[in-house]
Amino acid sequence: EVQLVESGGGLVQPGGSLRLSCAASGFTFSRFRMYWVRQAPGKGLEWVSTISSGSTAYYANSVRGRFTISRDNAKNTLYLQLNSLKTEDTAMYYCVRAEAYCTSGCPLRPPQSQGTQVTVSS
């Protein structure tokens, strides 16, 4: 059974940083492209970033230069480093296993995991 468990969210002031983690199990993590999506209150899902199995990264314009996606295949874990956070980054963040090739704008399916909440507020 595929399982993705996000963690690392929290309340942070504008300009602050967080590191999100996504622990994966139930599949061969190293073989899959992974990505992050987020959902702000009252809004739809938004693609954030994708990483290939070889660690090539892609970013939404809204986060490029501030967020960094990475993976540790030995630990079956996906990461998202969030720097220079803005109030508009407030959202529930989800990690997703890509079921087909995608770079930017990966499919926005209803999340199958619980997500981790990021709140940016002073």
PDB file of C-alpha atoms in Angstrom:
ATOM      1  CA  GLU A   1       0.000   0.000   0.000  1.00  0.00           C
ATOM      2  CA  VAL A   2       1.341   3.377  -1.021  1.00  0.00           C
ATOM      3  CA  GLN A   3       1.679   5.666   1.972  1.00  0.00           C
ATOM      4  CA  LEU A   4       2.863   9.272   2.084  1.00  0.00           C
ATOM      5  CA  VAL A   5       3.162  11.076   5.413  1.00  0.00           C
ATOM      6  CA  GLU A   6       3.954  14.782   5.456  1.00  0.00           C
ATOM      7  CA  SER A   7       5.422  16.666   8.405  1.00  0.00           C
ATOM      8  CA  GLY A   8       7.289  19.836   9.285  1.00  0.00           C
ATOM      9  CA  GLY A   9       4.614  22.443   8.880  1.00  0.00           C
ATOM     10  CA  GLY A  10       3.870  25.124  11.430  1.00  0.00           C
ATOM     11  CA  LEU A  11       3.340  28.786  12.166  1.00  0.00           C
ATOM     12  CA  VAL A  12       6.090  31.099  10.984  1.00  0.00           C
ATOM     13  CA  GLN A  13       6.498  34.837  10.543  1.00  0.00           C
ATOM     14  CA  PRO A  14       6.894  36.397   7.087  1.00  0.00           C
ATOM     15  CA  GLY A  15      10.466  35.972   5.940  1.00  0.00           C
ATOM     16  CA  GLY A  16      10.888  32.812   7.960  1.00  0.00           C
ATOM     17  CA  SER A  17      11.744  29.280   6.905  1.00  0.00           C
ATOM     18  CA  LEU A  18      10.408  25.767   7.271  1.00  0.00           C
ATOM     19  CA  ARG A  19      11.464  22.365   6.025  1.00  0.00           C
ATOM     20  CA  LEU A  20       8.731  19.981   5.030  1.00  0.00           C
ATOM     21  CA  SER A  21       9.276  16.236   4.860  1.00  0.00           C
ATOM     22  CA  CYS A  22       7.332  13.458   3.184  1.00  0.00           C
ATOM     23  CA  ALA A  23       8.019   9.903   4.295  1.00  0.00           C
ATOM     24  CA  ALA A  24       7.150   7.410   1.589  1.00  0.00           C
ATOM     25  CA  SER A  25       6.472   3.692   1.920  1.00  0.00           C
ATOM     26  CA  GLY A  26       4.816   0.860   0.032  1.00  0.00           C
ATOM     27  CA  PHE A  27       6.634   1.436  -3.256  1.00  0.00           C
ATOM     28  CA  THR A  28      10.125   1.817  -4.705  1.00  0.00           C
ATOM     29  CA  PHE A  29      10.544   5.498  -3.938  1.00  0.00           C
ATOM     30  CA  SER A  30      13.716   5.981  -5.982  1.00  0.00           C
ATOM     31  CA  ARG A  31      11.942   5.045  -9.211  1.00  0.00           C
ATOM     32  CA  PHE A  32       9.229   7.669  -9.004  1.00  0.00           C
ATOM     33  CA  ARG A  33       9.027  11.320  -9.830  1.00  0.00           C
ATOM     34  CA  MET A  34       7.496  13.177  -6.881  1.00  0.00           C
ATOM     35  CA  TYR A  35       5.912  16.555  -6.446  1.00  0.00           C
ATOM     36  CA  TRP A  36       4.380  18.952  -3.951  1.00  0.00           C
ATOM     37  CA  VAL A  37       1.037  20.654  -4.254  1.00  0.00           C
ATOM     38  CA  ARG A  38      -0.672  23.050  -1.879  1.00  0.00           C
ATOM     39  CA  GLN A  39      -4.151  24.283  -1.133  1.00  0.00           C
ATOM     40  CA  ALA A  40      -4.754  27.668   0.411  1.00  0.00           C
ATOM     41  CA  PRO A  41      -7.924  28.315   2.387  1.00  0.00           C
ATOM     42  CA  GLY A  42     -10.879  28.635   0.045  1.00  0.00           C
ATOM     43  CA  LYS A  43      -8.807  27.990  -3.063  1.00  0.00           C
ATOM     44  CA  GLY A  44      -8.042  25.059  -5.341  1.00  0.00           C
ATOM     45  CA  LEU A  45      -4.971  22.895  -5.503  1.00  0.00           C
ATOM     46  CA  GLU A  46      -1.807  24.538  -6.815  1.00  0.00           C
ATOM     47  CA  TRP A  47       1.246  22.709  -8.140  1.00  0.00           C
ATOM     48  CA  VAL A  48       4.405  23.834  -6.321  1.00  0.00           C
ATOM     49  CA  SER A  49       7.403  21.768  -7.375  1.00  0.00           C
ATOM     50  CA  THR A  50       8.456  18.497  -9.000  1.00  0.00           C
ATOM     51  CA  ILE A  51      11.589  16.412  -8.680  1.00  0.00           C
ATOM     52  CA  SER A  52      12.606  13.607 -10.990  1.00  0.00           C
ATOM     53  CA  SER A  53      14.071  10.322  -9.833  1.00  0.00           C
ATOM     54  CA  GLY A  54      17.431  11.792 -10.784  1.00  0.00           C
ATOM     55  CA  SER A  55      16.750  14.959  -8.749  1.00  0.00           C
ATOM     56  CA  THR A  56      16.047  17.370 -11.598  1.00  0.00           C
ATOM     57  CA  ALA A  57      13.798  20.033 -10.079  1.00  0.00           C
ATOM     58  CA  TYR A  58      11.007  22.213 -11.431  1.00  0.00           C
ATOM     59  CA  TYR A  59       9.253  25.077  -9.662  1.00  0.00           C
ATOM     60  CA  ALA A  60       6.158  27.195  -9.960  1.00  0.00           C
ATOM     61  CA  ASN A  61       6.953  30.823 -10.710  1.00  0.00           C
ATOM     62  CA  SER A  62       5.437  31.831  -7.377  1.00  0.00           C
ATOM     63  CA  VAL A  63       8.039  29.861  -5.380  1.00  0.00           C
ATOM     64  CA  ARG A  64      11.106  29.755  -7.647  1.00  0.00           C
ATOM     65  CA  GLY A  65      14.143  31.121  -5.844  1.00  0.00           C
ATOM     66  CA  ARG A  66      12.532  30.671  -2.423  1.00  0.00           C
ATOM     67  CA  PHE A  67      11.673  26.974  -2.226  1.00  0.00           C
ATOM     68  CA  THR A  68      13.987  24.011  -2.810  1.00  0.00           C
ATOM     69  CA  ILE A  69      12.804  20.483  -3.452  1.00  0.00           C
ATOM     70  CA  SER A  70      15.072  17.533  -2.723  1.00  0.00           C
ATOM     71  CA  ARG A  71      14.952  13.837  -2.027  1.00  0.00           C
ATOM     72  CA  ASP A  72      16.887  11.211  -0.115  1.00  0.00           C
ATOM     73  CA  ASN A  73      16.288   7.909  -1.843  1.00  0.00           C
ATOM     74  CA  ALA A  74      18.124   5.997   0.874  1.00  0.00           C
ATOM     75  CA  LYS A  75      15.628   7.316   3.423  1.00  0.00           C
ATOM     76  CA  ASN A  76      12.579   7.194   1.112  1.00  0.00           C
ATOM     77  CA  THR A  77      11.952  10.820   1.953  1.00  0.00           C
ATOM     78  CA  LEU A  78      11.006  13.892  -0.053  1.00  0.00           C
ATOM     79  CA  TYR A  79      11.746  17.392   1.217  1.00  0.00           C
ATOM     80  CA  LEU A  80      10.668  20.936   0.529  1.00  0.00           C
ATOM     81  CA  GLN A  81      12.734  23.750   2.004  1.00  0.00           C
ATOM     82  CA  LEU A  82      10.664  26.903   2.285  1.00  0.00           C
ATOM     83  CA  ASN A  83      12.590  30.165   2.662  1.00  0.00           C
ATOM     84  CA  SER A  84      11.542  33.825   2.569  1.00  0.00           C
ATOM     85  CA  LEU A  85       7.997  32.794   3.340  1.00  0.00           C
ATOM     86  CA  LYS A  86       5.125  35.106   2.467  1.00  0.00           C
ATOM     87  CA  THR A  87       1.599  35.252   3.819  1.00  0.00           C
ATOM     88  CA  GLU A  88       0.373  33.952   0.477  1.00  0.00           C
ATOM     89  CA  ASP A  89       2.318  30.721   1.076  1.00  0.00           C
ATOM     90  CA  THR A  90      -0.184  29.836   3.798  1.00  0.00           C
ATOM     91  CA  ALA A  91      -1.698  26.522   2.744  1.00  0.00           C
ATOM     92  CA  MET A  92      -1.919  22.821   3.372  1.00  0.00           C
ATOM     93  CA  TYR A  93       1.009  21.160   1.618  1.00  0.00           C
ATOM     94  CA  TYR A  94       0.807  17.652   0.156  1.00  0.00           C
ATOM     95  CA  CYS A  95       3.354  15.384  -1.463  1.00  0.00           C
ATOM     96  CA  VAL A  96       2.260  13.334  -4.447  1.00  0.00           C
ATOM     97  CA  ARG A  97       3.716  10.414  -6.367  1.00  0.00           C
ATOM     98  CA  ALA A  98       3.692  11.101 -10.083  1.00  0.00           C
ATOM     99  CA  GLU A  99       1.950   8.330 -12.024  1.00  0.00           C
ATOM    100  CA  ALA A 100       3.237   9.572 -15.371  1.00  0.00           C
ATOM    101  CA  TYR A 101       5.924  11.854 -16.692  1.00  0.00           C
ATOM    102  CA  CYS A 102       5.385  15.488 -15.753  1.00  0.00           C
ATOM    103  CA  THR A 103       7.607  18.477 -15.084  1.00  0.00           C
ATOM    104  CA  SER A 104       5.692  21.638 -14.331  1.00  0.00           C
ATOM    105  CA  GLY A 105       1.980  21.565 -13.692  1.00  0.00           C
ATOM    106  CA  CYS A 106       1.703  17.950 -12.627  1.00  0.00           C
ATOM    107  CA  PRO A 107      -1.833  16.547 -12.222  1.00  0.00           C
ATOM    108  CA  LEU A 108      -3.842  18.037  -9.389  1.00  0.00           C
ATOM    109  CA  ARG A 109      -5.609  14.975  -8.050  1.00  0.00           C
ATOM    110  CA  PRO A 110      -7.382  14.988  -4.671  1.00  0.00           C
ATOM    111  CA  PRO A 111      -4.626  14.303  -2.125  1.00  0.00           C
ATOM    112  CA  GLN A 112      -4.480  10.829  -0.626  1.00  0.00           C
ATOM    113  CA  SER A 113      -2.452  11.920   2.388  1.00  0.00           C
ATOM    114  CA  GLN A 114      -3.166  14.185   5.343  1.00  0.00           C
ATOM    115  CA  GLY A 115      -0.803  17.013   4.393  1.00  0.00           C
ATOM    116  CA  THR A 116       1.027  19.436   6.636  1.00  0.00           C
ATOM    117  CA  GLN A 117      -0.218  22.939   7.404  1.00  0.00           C
ATOM    118  CA  VAL A 118       1.983  25.955   6.784  1.00  0.00           C
ATOM    119  CA  THR A 119       0.764  29.245   8.221  1.00  0.00           C
ATOM    120  CA  VAL A 120       2.691  32.435   7.560  1.00  0.00           C
ATOM    121  CA  SER A 121       1.539  35.263   9.782  1.00  0.00           C
ATOM    122  CA  SER A 122       2.932  38.038  11.913  1.00  0.00           C
TER     123      SER A 122
END
